[in-house]
Amino acid sequence: MTDTTVLAQFQTADGEKTGPPLSLPANVTAEQLTVLINKFLETSEPRPYSFYIDEHEVVRSIQTDIIDAAGKSTEDTLVIVYQPQAFFKVRAVTRCSSSLTGHTEAVLSASFSPDGSQLASGSGDTTVRIWDLSTETPRVTCKGHRNWVLCIGWSPNGRVLASGSMDNTVRLWDPETGRELGMLGGHRKWITALSWEPQHLNAQCNRLASSSKDGTVRIWDTTLRRCVLTLSGHTAAVTCVKWGGDGRIYTGSQDKSIKVWNSDGTLYKTLSGHAHWVNTLAFSTDFALRTGAFDHTGKHPSTTEDAQRRALERYTEASSRGVRLVSGSDDFTMHLWDLSVSSKPIARMTGHQKVVNHVSFSPDGRLIASASFDNSVKLWDGHTGKFIASLRGHVAAVYQVCWSSDSRMMLSASKDSTLKIWDLRTKKLKLELPGHADEVFTVDWSPGGDRVVSGGKDRVLKIWKP
């Protein structure tokens, strides 16, 4: 069988042919295909690629994965779709390097700053804590809220931290000193989510959107500390808000709809289709929006103009293949939207047997992961919404998922007190990270990929390292 040859044609994901049709040995490996495609593209330095034939990935060789496993005929011309992968490689975290105590109630949210150099957590004990990552010790405790801190959000330049609370207020903190910079009051019920205006649209990074149980979204000028716009139109609690890279604001609500608002506060579109509450929204460009001007090299821009230019470059690259939005709902389904094409969903993604609690796009926008109360994480194609795999292993509800910055691994946090790392190449469990004494509510992988933070009901923040 070793001397079987196949006729193959390289093609980009957009359908453009690369090079002539080739006669290749059937046992050609993914590594050999990578060498070949780099020759065709005349790349200055070899780049890693992944290869797909009829949506089956070539992991070992064409013979093993495509002819034997997928039953393709050697008579047909095989179209090999190649996709570039991240240059850098993130190592899986394997050990808990610190258990940070200090919070006296459950940790409800934890998040690294856009450049990965700072870490903040919000808790049911009404405080926000900022931790020193070099020594893995507490740095400052931000006190001011009078009830649970439900969500936190770093400004895209990392200079301000916002927190939203059960006390109906948003507070702004200086992460260096822990001093309160201002209190934003106006919502009549608790704050459900926060989203800053992307850096490429606003170099000053001083506009923040907050969504609330009161059914409104407020846009704040964080320099003047006042509300500049109120978006009211939803007829029930707003569960999530996202400030898109196009400047529009996207909101999901318990009134079953998603609304898209222009930056002047006027309603642009209402997206309907879900049969129950909308819980979660994610963009294919979320990683570029979150990290702004910072990339995995750790270089800091020298001026605000330079930062805005770099943020725009990174966003433009991330959005070059279109921007998609995915919504997860209590109706057990997800909808994939491409507003440049239609106001109707381009895919309705069904398969979960319970509420979809959290959805997240991989940093390269190619995959979507969804976490559900049915104990599973599911993977979907980020362009078509097609189902790819179910990742099973958790024995209780999955609360959150997050990705490594190279899109090669994904992490899930669960009610079963564990974190699990999944390998996206094999679609299998790579590592289990036990250690928490109770439910894990929040998890974040640093943008540089060097550490993971998790927090939950046991009041402990754990830092995990390779």
GROMACS .gro file of C-alpha atoms in nm:
model
  466
    1MET     CA    1   0.000   0.000   0.000
    2THR     CA    2   0.292   0.234   0.058
    3ASP     CA    3   0.337   0.320  -0.311
    4THR     CA    4  -0.025   0.439  -0.361
    5THR     CA    5  -0.038   0.791  -0.498
    6VAL     CA    6  -0.320   1.047  -0.481
    7LEU     CA    7  -0.390   1.355  -0.691
    8ALA     CA    8  -0.412   1.659  -0.464
    9GLN     CA    9  -0.479   2.031  -0.500
   10PHE     CA   10  -0.391   2.285  -0.232
   11GLN     CA   11  -0.658   2.546  -0.164
   12THR     CA   12  -0.708   2.833   0.082
   13ALA     CA   13  -1.007   2.839   0.316
   14ASP     CA   14  -1.159   3.101   0.080
   15GLY     CA   15  -1.142   2.859  -0.213
   16GLU     CA   16  -0.840   2.998  -0.401
   17LYS     CA   17  -0.617   2.731  -0.558
   18THR     CA   18  -0.248   2.734  -0.469
   19GLY     CA   19   0.000   2.572  -0.707
   20PRO     CA   20  -0.074   2.301  -0.966
   21PRO     CA   21  -0.245   1.967  -0.892
   22LEU     CA   22   0.016   1.732  -0.745
   23SER     CA   23   0.069   1.362  -0.741
   24LEU     CA   24   0.154   1.278  -0.379
   25PRO     CA   25   0.224   0.950  -0.202
   26ALA     CA   26  -0.079   0.853   0.008
   27ASN     CA   27   0.135   0.820   0.321
   28VAL     CA   28   0.242   1.188   0.305
   29THR     CA   29   0.234   1.336   0.658
   30ALA     CA   30   0.108   1.672   0.783
   31GLU     CA   31   0.472   1.777   0.843
   32GLN     CA   32   0.563   1.701   0.481
   33LEU     CA   33   0.258   1.893   0.358
   34THR     CA   34   0.370   2.190   0.569
   35VAL     CA   35   0.713   2.187   0.399
   36LEU     CA   36   0.542   2.171   0.059
   37ILE     CA   37   0.299   2.456   0.116
   38ASN     CA   38   0.575   2.680   0.254
   39LYS     CA   39   0.769   2.613  -0.071
   40PHE     CA   40   0.466   2.706  -0.283
   41LEU     CA   41   0.396   3.023  -0.087
   42GLU     CA   42   0.767   3.115  -0.082
   43THR     CA   43   0.742   3.221   0.282
   44SER     CA   44   1.045   3.398   0.426
   45GLU     CA   45   1.031   3.177   0.735
   46PRO     CA   46   0.847   2.844   0.755
   47ARG     CA   47   0.501   2.878   0.907
   48PRO     CA   48   0.295   2.603   1.075
   49TYR     CA   49  -0.023   2.499   0.893
   50SER     CA   50  -0.313   2.262   0.952
   51PHE     CA   51  -0.465   2.067   0.661
   52TYR     CA   52  -0.824   1.956   0.599
   53ILE     CA   53  -0.976   1.732   0.332
   54ASP     CA   54  -1.359   1.742   0.331
   55GLU     CA   55  -1.345   1.891   0.682
   56HIS     CA   56  -1.138   1.597   0.812
   57GLU     CA   57  -0.804   1.712   0.953
   58VAL     CA   58  -0.485   1.545   0.837
   59VAL     CA   59  -0.323   1.472   1.173
   60ARG     CA   60  -0.096   1.178   1.091
   61SER     CA   61  -0.107   1.113   0.716
   62ILE     CA   62  -0.353   1.122   0.424
   63GLN     CA   63  -0.358   0.740   0.417
   64THR     CA   64  -0.443   0.703   0.787
   65ASP     CA   65  -0.682   0.995   0.839
   66ILE     CA   66  -0.851   1.037   0.503
   67ILE     CA   67  -0.838   0.713   0.304
   68ASP     CA   68  -0.861   0.461   0.591
   69ALA     CA   69  -1.057   0.659   0.852
   70ALA     CA   70  -1.283   0.875   0.633
   71GLY     CA   71  -1.313   0.625   0.348
   72LYS     CA   72  -1.206   0.860   0.066
   73SER     CA   73  -1.119   0.707  -0.270
   74THR     CA   74  -0.764   0.737  -0.405
   75GLU     CA   75  -0.915   0.789  -0.753
   76ASP     CA   76  -1.058   1.134  -0.672
   77THR     CA   77  -0.863   1.458  -0.670
   78LEU     CA   78  -0.830   1.552  -0.303
   79VAL     CA   79  -0.872   1.921  -0.226
   80ILE     CA   80  -0.638   2.001   0.064
   81VAL     CA   81  -0.753   2.315   0.247
   82TYR     CA   82  -0.464   2.468   0.441
   83GLN     CA   83  -0.495   2.713   0.729
   84PRO     CA   84  -0.212   2.899   0.901
   85GLN     CA   85  -0.161   2.841   1.273
   86ALA     CA   86  -0.012   3.067   1.538
   87PHE     CA   87   0.368   3.103   1.517
   88PHE     CA   88   0.408   3.078   1.892
   89LYS     CA   89   0.304   2.779   2.096
   90VAL     CA   90   0.142   2.794   2.438
   91ARG     CA   91   0.239   2.519   2.683
   92ALA     CA   92  -0.037   2.352   2.880
   93VAL     CA   93  -0.054   2.455   3.244
   94THR     CA   94   0.003   2.148   3.461
   95ARG     CA   95   0.049   2.259   3.823
   96CYS     CA   96  -0.099   2.502   4.072
   97SER     CA   97   0.181   2.745   4.156
   98SER     CA   98  -0.019   2.944   4.415
   99SER     CA   99  -0.344   2.934   4.604
  100LEU     CA  100  -0.424   3.297   4.684
  101THR     CA  101  -0.644   3.344   4.989
  102GLY     CA  102  -0.794   3.669   5.109
  103HIS     CA  103  -1.146   3.683   4.974
  104THR     CA  104  -1.398   3.595   5.246
  105GLU     CA  105  -1.678   3.494   5.008
  106ALA     CA  106  -1.693   3.317   4.668
  107VAL     CA  107  -1.478   3.452   4.385
  108LEU     CA  108  -1.724   3.543   4.109
  109SER     CA  109  -1.491   3.684   3.845
  110ALA     CA  110  -1.120   3.687   3.774
  111SER     CA  111  -0.944   3.846   3.480
  112PHE     CA  112  -0.595   3.924   3.353
  113SER     CA  113  -0.524   4.272   3.220
  114PRO     CA  114  -0.497   4.311   2.837
  115ASP     CA  115  -0.116   4.273   2.845
  116GLY     CA  116  -0.133   3.988   3.099
  117SER     CA  117   0.082   4.171   3.355
  118GLN     CA  118  -0.191   4.227   3.615
  119LEU     CA  119  -0.464   4.014   3.769
  120ALA     CA  120  -0.790   4.123   3.932
  121SER     CA  121  -1.072   3.936   4.103
  122GLY     CA  122  -1.420   4.031   4.218
  123SER     CA  123  -1.598   3.854   4.500
  124GLY     CA  124  -1.917   3.809   4.697
  125ASP     CA  125  -1.733   3.977   4.988
  126THR     CA  126  -1.794   4.317   4.811
  127THR     CA  127  -1.424   4.373   4.733
  128VAL     CA  128  -1.211   4.376   4.422
  129ARG     CA  129  -0.857   4.251   4.473
  130ILE     CA  130  -0.555   4.315   4.255
  131TRP     CA  131  -0.273   4.063   4.278
  132ASP     CA  132   0.101   4.092   4.217
  133LEU     CA  133   0.185   3.832   3.952
  134SER     CA  134   0.564   3.838   3.999
  135THR     CA  135   0.539   3.731   4.362
  136GLU     CA  136   0.186   3.581   4.341
  137THR     CA  137   0.073   3.773   4.650
  138PRO     CA  138  -0.209   4.024   4.719
  139ARG     CA  139  -0.121   4.377   4.610
  140VAL     CA  140  -0.425   4.591   4.689
  141THR     CA  141  -0.783   4.545   4.802
  142CYS     CA  142  -1.039   4.784   4.650
  143LYS     CA  143  -1.320   4.853   4.897
  144GLY     CA  144  -1.631   5.056   4.820
  145HIS     CA  145  -1.907   4.833   4.690
  146ARG     CA  146  -2.184   4.752   4.937
  147ASN     CA  147  -2.283   4.418   4.786
  148TRP     CA  148  -2.143   4.132   4.575
  149VAL     CA  149  -1.907   4.226   4.293
  150LEU     CA  150  -2.057   4.041   3.996
  151CYS     CA  151  -1.831   4.140   3.706
  152ILE     CA  152  -1.503   4.320   3.638
  153GLY     CA  153  -1.351   4.464   3.321
  154TRP     CA  154  -1.010   4.607   3.236
  155SER     CA  155  -0.989   4.912   3.012
  156PRO     CA  156  -0.811   4.821   2.684
  157ASN     CA  157  -0.494   5.009   2.789
  158GLY     CA  158  -0.493   4.837   3.132
  159ARG     CA  159  -0.493   5.166   3.325
  160VAL     CA  160  -0.841   5.146   3.477
  161LEU     CA  161  -1.037   4.855   3.623
  162ALA     CA  162  -1.417   4.871   3.632
  163SER     CA  163  -1.637   4.659   3.858
  164GLY     CA  164  -2.013   4.606   3.852
  165SER     CA  165  -2.202   4.509   4.164
  166MET     CA  166  -2.523   4.387   4.316
  167ASP     CA  167  -2.543   4.738   4.476
  168ASN     CA  168  -2.652   4.878   4.132
  169THR     CA  169  -2.328   5.076   4.083
  170VAL     CA  170  -2.019   5.057   3.863
  171ARG     CA  171  -1.695   5.165   4.028
  172LEU     CA  172  -1.364   5.259   3.867
  173TRP     CA  173  -1.032   5.173   4.030
  174ASP     CA  174  -0.668   5.262   3.978
  175PRO     CA  175  -0.501   4.918   3.955
  176GLU     CA  176  -0.166   5.056   4.074
  177THR     CA  177  -0.290   5.198   4.405
  178GLY     CA  178  -0.634   5.041   4.450
  179ARG     CA  179  -0.781   5.391   4.491
  180GLU     CA  180  -1.142   5.441   4.381
  181LEU     CA  181  -1.147   5.677   4.081
  182GLY     CA  182  -1.521   5.718   4.071
  183MET     CA  183  -1.863   5.569   4.130
  184LEU     CA  184  -2.106   5.547   3.838
  185GLY     CA  185  -2.461   5.541   3.973
  186GLY     CA  186  -2.786   5.535   3.776
  187HIS     CA  187  -2.891   5.175   3.724
  188ARG     CA  188  -3.195   5.076   3.930
  189LYS     CA  189  -3.094   4.710   3.963
  190TRP     CA  190  -2.772   4.511   3.970
  191ILE     CA  191  -2.503   4.519   3.699
  192THR     CA  192  -2.485   4.208   3.481
  193ALA     CA  193  -2.194   4.283   3.245
  194LEU     CA  194  -1.933   4.543   3.146
  195SER     CA  195  -1.768   4.617   2.810
  196TRP     CA  196  -1.518   4.891   2.722
  197GLU     CA  197  -1.507   5.068   2.386
  198PRO     CA  198  -1.231   4.904   2.176
  199GLN     CA  199  -0.895   5.078   2.170
  200HIS     CA  200  -0.881   5.112   1.790
  201LEU     CA  201  -1.198   5.327   1.805
  202ASN     CA  202  -1.100   5.533   2.107
  203ALA     CA  203  -0.733   5.589   2.192
  204GLN     CA  204  -0.828   5.740   2.529
  205CYS     CA  205  -1.006   5.418   2.639
  206ASN     CA  206  -1.258   5.619   2.840
  207ARG     CA  207  -1.601   5.487   2.738
  208LEU     CA  208  -1.763   5.194   2.913
  209ALA     CA  209  -2.096   5.015   2.864
  210SER     CA  210  -2.275   4.850   3.155
  211SER     CA  211  -2.581   4.625   3.129
  212SER     CA  212  -2.825   4.574   3.411
  213LYS     CA  213  -3.109   4.366   3.546
  214ASP     CA  214  -3.317   4.688   3.510
  215GLY     CA  215  -3.342   4.629   3.132
  216THR     CA  216  -3.112   4.914   3.026
  217VAL     CA  217  -2.755   4.961   2.912
  218ARG     CA  218  -2.570   5.276   3.009
  219ILE     CA  219  -2.271   5.425   2.831
  220TRP     CA  220  -2.035   5.607   3.066
  221ASP     CA  221  -1.761   5.862   3.008
  222THR     CA  222  -1.510   5.736   3.262
  223THR     CA  223  -1.304   6.057   3.256
  224LEU     CA  224  -1.601   6.280   3.341
  225ARG     CA  225  -1.759   5.995   3.545
  226ARG     CA  226  -2.104   6.050   3.400
  227CYS     CA  227  -2.361   5.864   3.192
  228VAL     CA  228  -2.364   5.992   2.833
  229LEU     CA  229  -2.630   5.756   2.690
  230THR     CA  230  -2.895   5.517   2.812
  231LEU     CA  231  -3.001   5.239   2.575
  232SER     CA  232  -3.353   5.134   2.669
  233GLY     CA  233  -3.558   4.907   2.447
  234HIS     CA  234  -3.528   4.566   2.603
  235THR     CA  235  -3.837   4.461   2.797
  236ALA     CA  236  -3.653   4.241   3.049
  237ALA     CA  237  -3.310   4.213   3.216
  238VAL     CA  238  -3.008   4.267   2.989
  239THR     CA  239  -2.774   3.972   3.053
  240CYS     CA  240  -2.472   4.067   2.840
  241VAL     CA  241  -2.324   4.360   2.653
  242LYS     CA  242  -2.046   4.363   2.393
  243TRP     CA  243  -1.892   4.671   2.233
  244GLY     CA  244  -1.816   4.555   1.879
  245GLY     CA  245  -1.515   4.646   1.669
  246ASP     CA  246  -1.751   4.823   1.427
  247GLY     CA  247  -1.841   5.073   1.701
  248ARG     CA  248  -2.187   4.929   1.758
  249ILE     CA  249  -2.307   4.794   2.091
  250TYR     CA  250  -2.460   4.446   2.108
  251THR     CA  251  -2.689   4.344   2.394
  252GLY     CA  252  -2.853   4.011   2.485
  253SER     CA  253  -3.157   3.999   2.709
  254GLN     CA  254  -3.407   3.785   2.897
  255ASP     CA  255  -3.670   3.924   2.654
  256LYS     CA  256  -3.525   3.659   2.412
  257SER     CA  257  -3.380   3.919   2.172
  258ILE     CA  258  -3.040   4.059   2.082
  259LYS     CA  259  -3.032   4.429   2.001
  260VAL     CA  260  -2.765   4.614   1.805
  261TRP     CA  261  -2.724   4.984   1.885
  262ASN     CA  262  -2.542   5.261   1.700
  263SER     CA  263  -2.285   5.449   1.907
  264ASP     CA  264  -2.522   5.751   1.922
  265GLY     CA  265  -2.773   5.537   2.113
  266THR     CA  266  -3.018   5.470   1.829
  267LEU     CA  267  -3.137   5.115   1.765
  268TYR     CA  268  -2.980   4.963   1.453
  269LYS     CA  269  -3.131   4.613   1.451
  270THR     CA  270  -3.316   4.362   1.664
  271LEU     CA  271  -3.209   3.999   1.617
  272SER     CA  272  -3.479   3.755   1.714
  273GLY     CA  273  -3.490   3.377   1.696
  274HIS     CA  274  -3.419   3.245   2.042
  275ALA     CA  275  -3.713   3.092   2.229
  276HIS     CA  276  -3.584   3.177   2.578
  277TRP     CA  277  -3.341   3.408   2.759
  278VAL     CA  278  -3.020   3.504   2.578
  279ASN     CA  279  -2.738   3.437   2.827
  280THR     CA  280  -2.414   3.499   2.646
  281LEU     CA  281  -2.264   3.665   2.337
  282ALA     CA  282  -1.921   3.625   2.176
  283PHE     CA  283  -1.748   3.777   1.871
  284SER     CA  284  -1.499   3.604   1.645
  285THR     CA  285  -1.278   3.911   1.705
  286ASP     CA  286  -1.306   3.904   2.088
  287PHE     CA  287  -0.940   3.817   2.148
  288ALA     CA  288  -0.813   4.110   1.935
  289LEU     CA  289  -1.063   4.343   2.104
  290ARG     CA  290  -0.961   4.226   2.450
  291THR     CA  291  -0.585   4.254   2.399
  292GLY     CA  292  -0.594   4.575   2.191
  293ALA     CA  293  -0.239   4.692   2.119
  294PHE     CA  294  -0.070   4.406   2.307
  295ASP     CA  295   0.039   4.080   2.146
  296HIS     CA  296   0.226   3.769   2.265
  297THR     CA  297   0.566   3.942   2.231
  298GLY     CA  298   0.491   4.161   2.534
  299LYS     CA  299   0.611   4.483   2.366
  300HIS     CA  300   0.439   4.797   2.496
  301PRO     CA  301   0.349   5.081   2.256
  302SER     CA  302   0.523   5.409   2.332
  303THR     CA  303   0.235   5.655   2.270
  304THR     CA  304  -0.146   5.644   2.268
  305GLU     CA  305  -0.144   5.701   1.889
  306ASP     CA  306   0.096   5.410   1.842
  307ALA     CA  307  -0.125   5.195   2.066
  308GLN     CA  308  -0.435   5.285   1.865
  309ARG     CA  309  -0.258   5.211   1.537
  310ARG     CA  310  -0.143   4.869   1.661
  311ALA     CA  311  -0.488   4.789   1.799
  312LEU     CA  312  -0.638   4.878   1.460
  313GLU     CA  313  -0.384   4.658   1.276
  314ARG     CA  314  -0.463   4.364   1.502
  315TYR     CA  315  -0.839   4.415   1.472
  316THR     CA  316  -0.821   4.451   1.093
  317GLU     CA  317  -0.629   4.124   1.070
  318ALA     CA  318  -0.873   3.947   1.302
  319SER     CA  319  -1.175   4.073   1.108
  320SER     CA  320  -1.028   4.009   0.761
  321ARG     CA  321  -1.241   3.697   0.713
  322GLY     CA  322  -1.561   3.857   0.838
  323VAL     CA  323  -1.696   3.916   1.186
  324ARG     CA  324  -1.939   3.667   1.334
  325LEU     CA  325  -2.142   3.680   1.652
  326VAL     CA  326  -2.260   3.376   1.845
  327SER     CA  327  -2.537   3.379   2.105
  328GLY     CA  328  -2.616   3.113   2.367
  329SER     CA  329  -2.955   3.075   2.527
  330ASP     CA  330  -3.172   2.907   2.787
  331ASP     CA  331  -3.353   2.742   2.493
  332PHE     CA  332  -3.051   2.499   2.481
  333THR     CA  333  -2.939   2.635   2.138
  334MET     CA  334  -2.688   2.878   1.996
  335HIS     CA  335  -2.730   3.103   1.695
  336LEU     CA  336  -2.448   3.219   1.467
  337TRP     CA  337  -2.494   3.561   1.309
  338ASP     CA  338  -2.313   3.742   1.029
  339LEU     CA  339  -2.475   4.084   1.010
  340SER     CA  340  -2.297   4.172   0.686
  341VAL     CA  341  -2.498   3.890   0.525
  342SER     CA  342  -2.833   3.880   0.701
  343SER     CA  343  -3.039   3.978   1.005
  344LYS     CA  344  -3.132   3.613   1.039
  345PRO     CA  345  -2.893   3.359   1.193
  346ILE     CA  346  -2.667   3.181   0.941
  347ALA     CA  347  -2.679   2.871   1.163
  348ARG     CA  348  -2.889   2.737   1.448
  349MET     CA  349  -2.662   2.519   1.659
  350THR     CA  350  -2.850   2.246   1.844
  351GLY     CA  351  -2.725   1.957   2.054
  352HIS     CA  352  -2.700   2.073   2.413
  353GLN     CA  353  -2.958   1.913   2.641
  354LYS     CA  354  -2.967   2.195   2.893
  355VAL     CA  355  -2.906   2.570   2.923
  356VAL     CA  356  -2.609   2.713   2.727
  357ASN     CA  357  -2.428   2.921   2.987
  358HIS     CA  358  -2.119   3.050   2.807
  359VAL     CA  359  -1.983   3.066   2.452
  360SER     CA  360  -1.639   3.167   2.331
  361PHE     CA  361  -1.459   3.194   1.997
  362SER     CA  362  -1.102   3.069   1.963
  363PRO     CA  363  -0.856   3.361   1.923
  364ASP     CA  364  -0.814   3.278   1.551
  365GLY     CA  365  -1.194   3.279   1.507
  366ARG     CA  366  -1.205   2.928   1.360
  367LEU     CA  367  -1.380   2.744   1.642
  368ILE     CA  368  -1.655   2.810   1.894
  369ALA     CA  369  -1.671   2.639   2.233
  370SER     CA  370  -1.994   2.627   2.431
  371ALA     CA  371  -2.038   2.541   2.799
  372SER     CA  372  -2.366   2.400   2.919
  373PHE     CA  373  -2.542   2.278   3.232
  374ASP     CA  374  -2.565   1.937   3.056
  375ASN     CA  375  -2.203   1.870   3.180
  376SER     CA  376  -2.056   1.894   2.829
  377VAL     CA  377  -1.848   2.134   2.625
  378LYS     CA  378  -1.924   2.133   2.254
  379LEU     CA  379  -1.707   2.247   1.965
  380TRP     CA  380  -1.846   2.411   1.653
  381ASP     CA  381  -1.705   2.547   1.327
  382GLY     CA  382  -1.662   2.923   1.369
  383HIS     CA  383  -1.753   2.998   1.006
  384THR     CA  384  -2.046   2.768   0.940
  385GLY     CA  385  -2.172   2.679   1.288
  386LYS     CA  386  -2.142   2.311   1.201
  387PHE     CA  387  -2.109   2.074   1.500
  388ILE     CA  388  -1.759   1.926   1.539
  389ALA     CA  389  -1.734   1.738   1.870
  390SER     CA  390  -1.864   1.691   2.223
  391LEU     CA  391  -1.601   1.707   2.494
  392ARG     CA  392  -1.719   1.493   2.782
  393GLY     CA  393  -1.551   1.447   3.119
  394HIS     CA  394  -1.712   1.691   3.360
  395VAL     CA  395  -1.961   1.532   3.597
  396ALA     CA  396  -2.158   1.851   3.670
  397ALA     CA  397  -2.257   2.176   3.497
  398VAL     CA  398  -1.983   2.356   3.300
  399TYR     CA  399  -1.979   2.727   3.387
  400GLN     CA  400  -1.710   2.879   3.167
  401VAL     CA  401  -1.467   2.810   2.885
  402CYS     CA  402  -1.155   2.998   2.777
  403TRP     CA  403  -0.886   2.950   2.511
  404SER     CA  404  -0.508   2.953   2.497
  405SER     CA  405  -0.389   3.245   2.283
  406ASP     CA  406  -0.257   3.010   2.012
  407SER     CA  407  -0.604   2.846   1.974
  408ARG     CA  408  -0.455   2.499   2.026
  409MET     CA  409  -0.607   2.434   2.371
  410MET     CA  410  -0.923   2.517   2.557
  411LEU     CA  411  -1.002   2.513   2.925
  412SER     CA  412  -1.334   2.454   3.101
  413ALA     CA  413  -1.442   2.529   3.459
  414SER     CA  414  -1.717   2.334   3.626
  415LYS     CA  415  -1.945   2.290   3.921
  416ASP     CA  416  -1.761   1.957   3.976
  417SER     CA  417  -1.465   2.156   4.126
  418THR     CA  418  -1.222   2.075   3.842
  419LEU     CA  419  -1.068   2.252   3.546
  420LYS     CA  420  -1.007   2.049   3.232
  421ILE     CA  421  -0.772   2.127   2.945
  422TRP     CA  422  -0.878   1.998   2.603
  423ASP     CA  423  -0.645   1.943   2.308
  424LEU     CA  424  -0.812   2.081   1.996
  425ARG     CA  425  -0.607   1.869   1.760
  426THR     CA  426  -0.721   1.539   1.907
  427LYS     CA  427  -1.053   1.674   2.052
  428LYS     CA  428  -0.966   1.483   2.370
  429LEU     CA  429  -0.895   1.564   2.734
  430LYS     CA  430  -0.532   1.670   2.771
  431LEU     CA  431  -0.514   1.738   3.146
  432GLU     CA  432  -0.735   1.752   3.449
  433LEU     CA  433  -0.660   2.017   3.711
  434PRO     CA  434  -0.820   1.926   4.044
  435GLY     CA  435  -0.750   2.134   4.353
  436HIS     CA  436  -1.049   2.355   4.421
  437ALA     CA  437  -1.262   2.244   4.716
  438ASP     CA  438  -1.589   2.349   4.553
  439GLU     CA  439  -1.753   2.481   4.233
  440VAL     CA  440  -1.526   2.678   3.995
  441PHE     CA  441  -1.712   2.988   3.875
  442THR     CA  442  -1.450   3.173   3.674
  443VAL     CA  443  -1.140   3.097   3.470
  444ASP     CA  444  -0.905   3.305   3.255
  445TRP     CA  445  -0.595   3.220   3.049
  446SER     CA  446  -0.345   3.506   3.034
  447PRO     CA  447  -0.312   3.663   2.685
  448GLY     CA  448   0.057   3.563   2.679
  449GLY     CA  449  -0.036   3.205   2.759
  450ASP     CA  450   0.202   3.175   3.055
  451ARG     CA  451  -0.058   3.124   3.332
  452VAL     CA  452  -0.419   3.047   3.411
  453VAL     CA  453  -0.628   3.179   3.698
  454SER     CA  454  -0.936   3.013   3.845
  455GLY     CA  455  -1.170   3.105   4.128
  456GLY     CA  456  -1.493   2.988   4.282
  457LYS     CA  457  -1.701   2.894   4.579
  458ASP     CA  458  -1.402   2.793   4.797
  459ARG     CA  459  -1.294   3.166   4.803
  460VAL     CA  460  -0.948   3.075   4.677
  461LEU     CA  461  -0.787   3.209   4.362
  462LYS     CA  462  -0.555   2.952   4.208
  463ILE     CA  463  -0.274   3.033   3.964
  464TRP     CA  464  -0.169   2.752   3.732
  465LYS     CA  465   0.156   2.734   3.536
  466PRO     CA  466   0.317   2.501   3.277
   0.00000   0.00000   0.00000
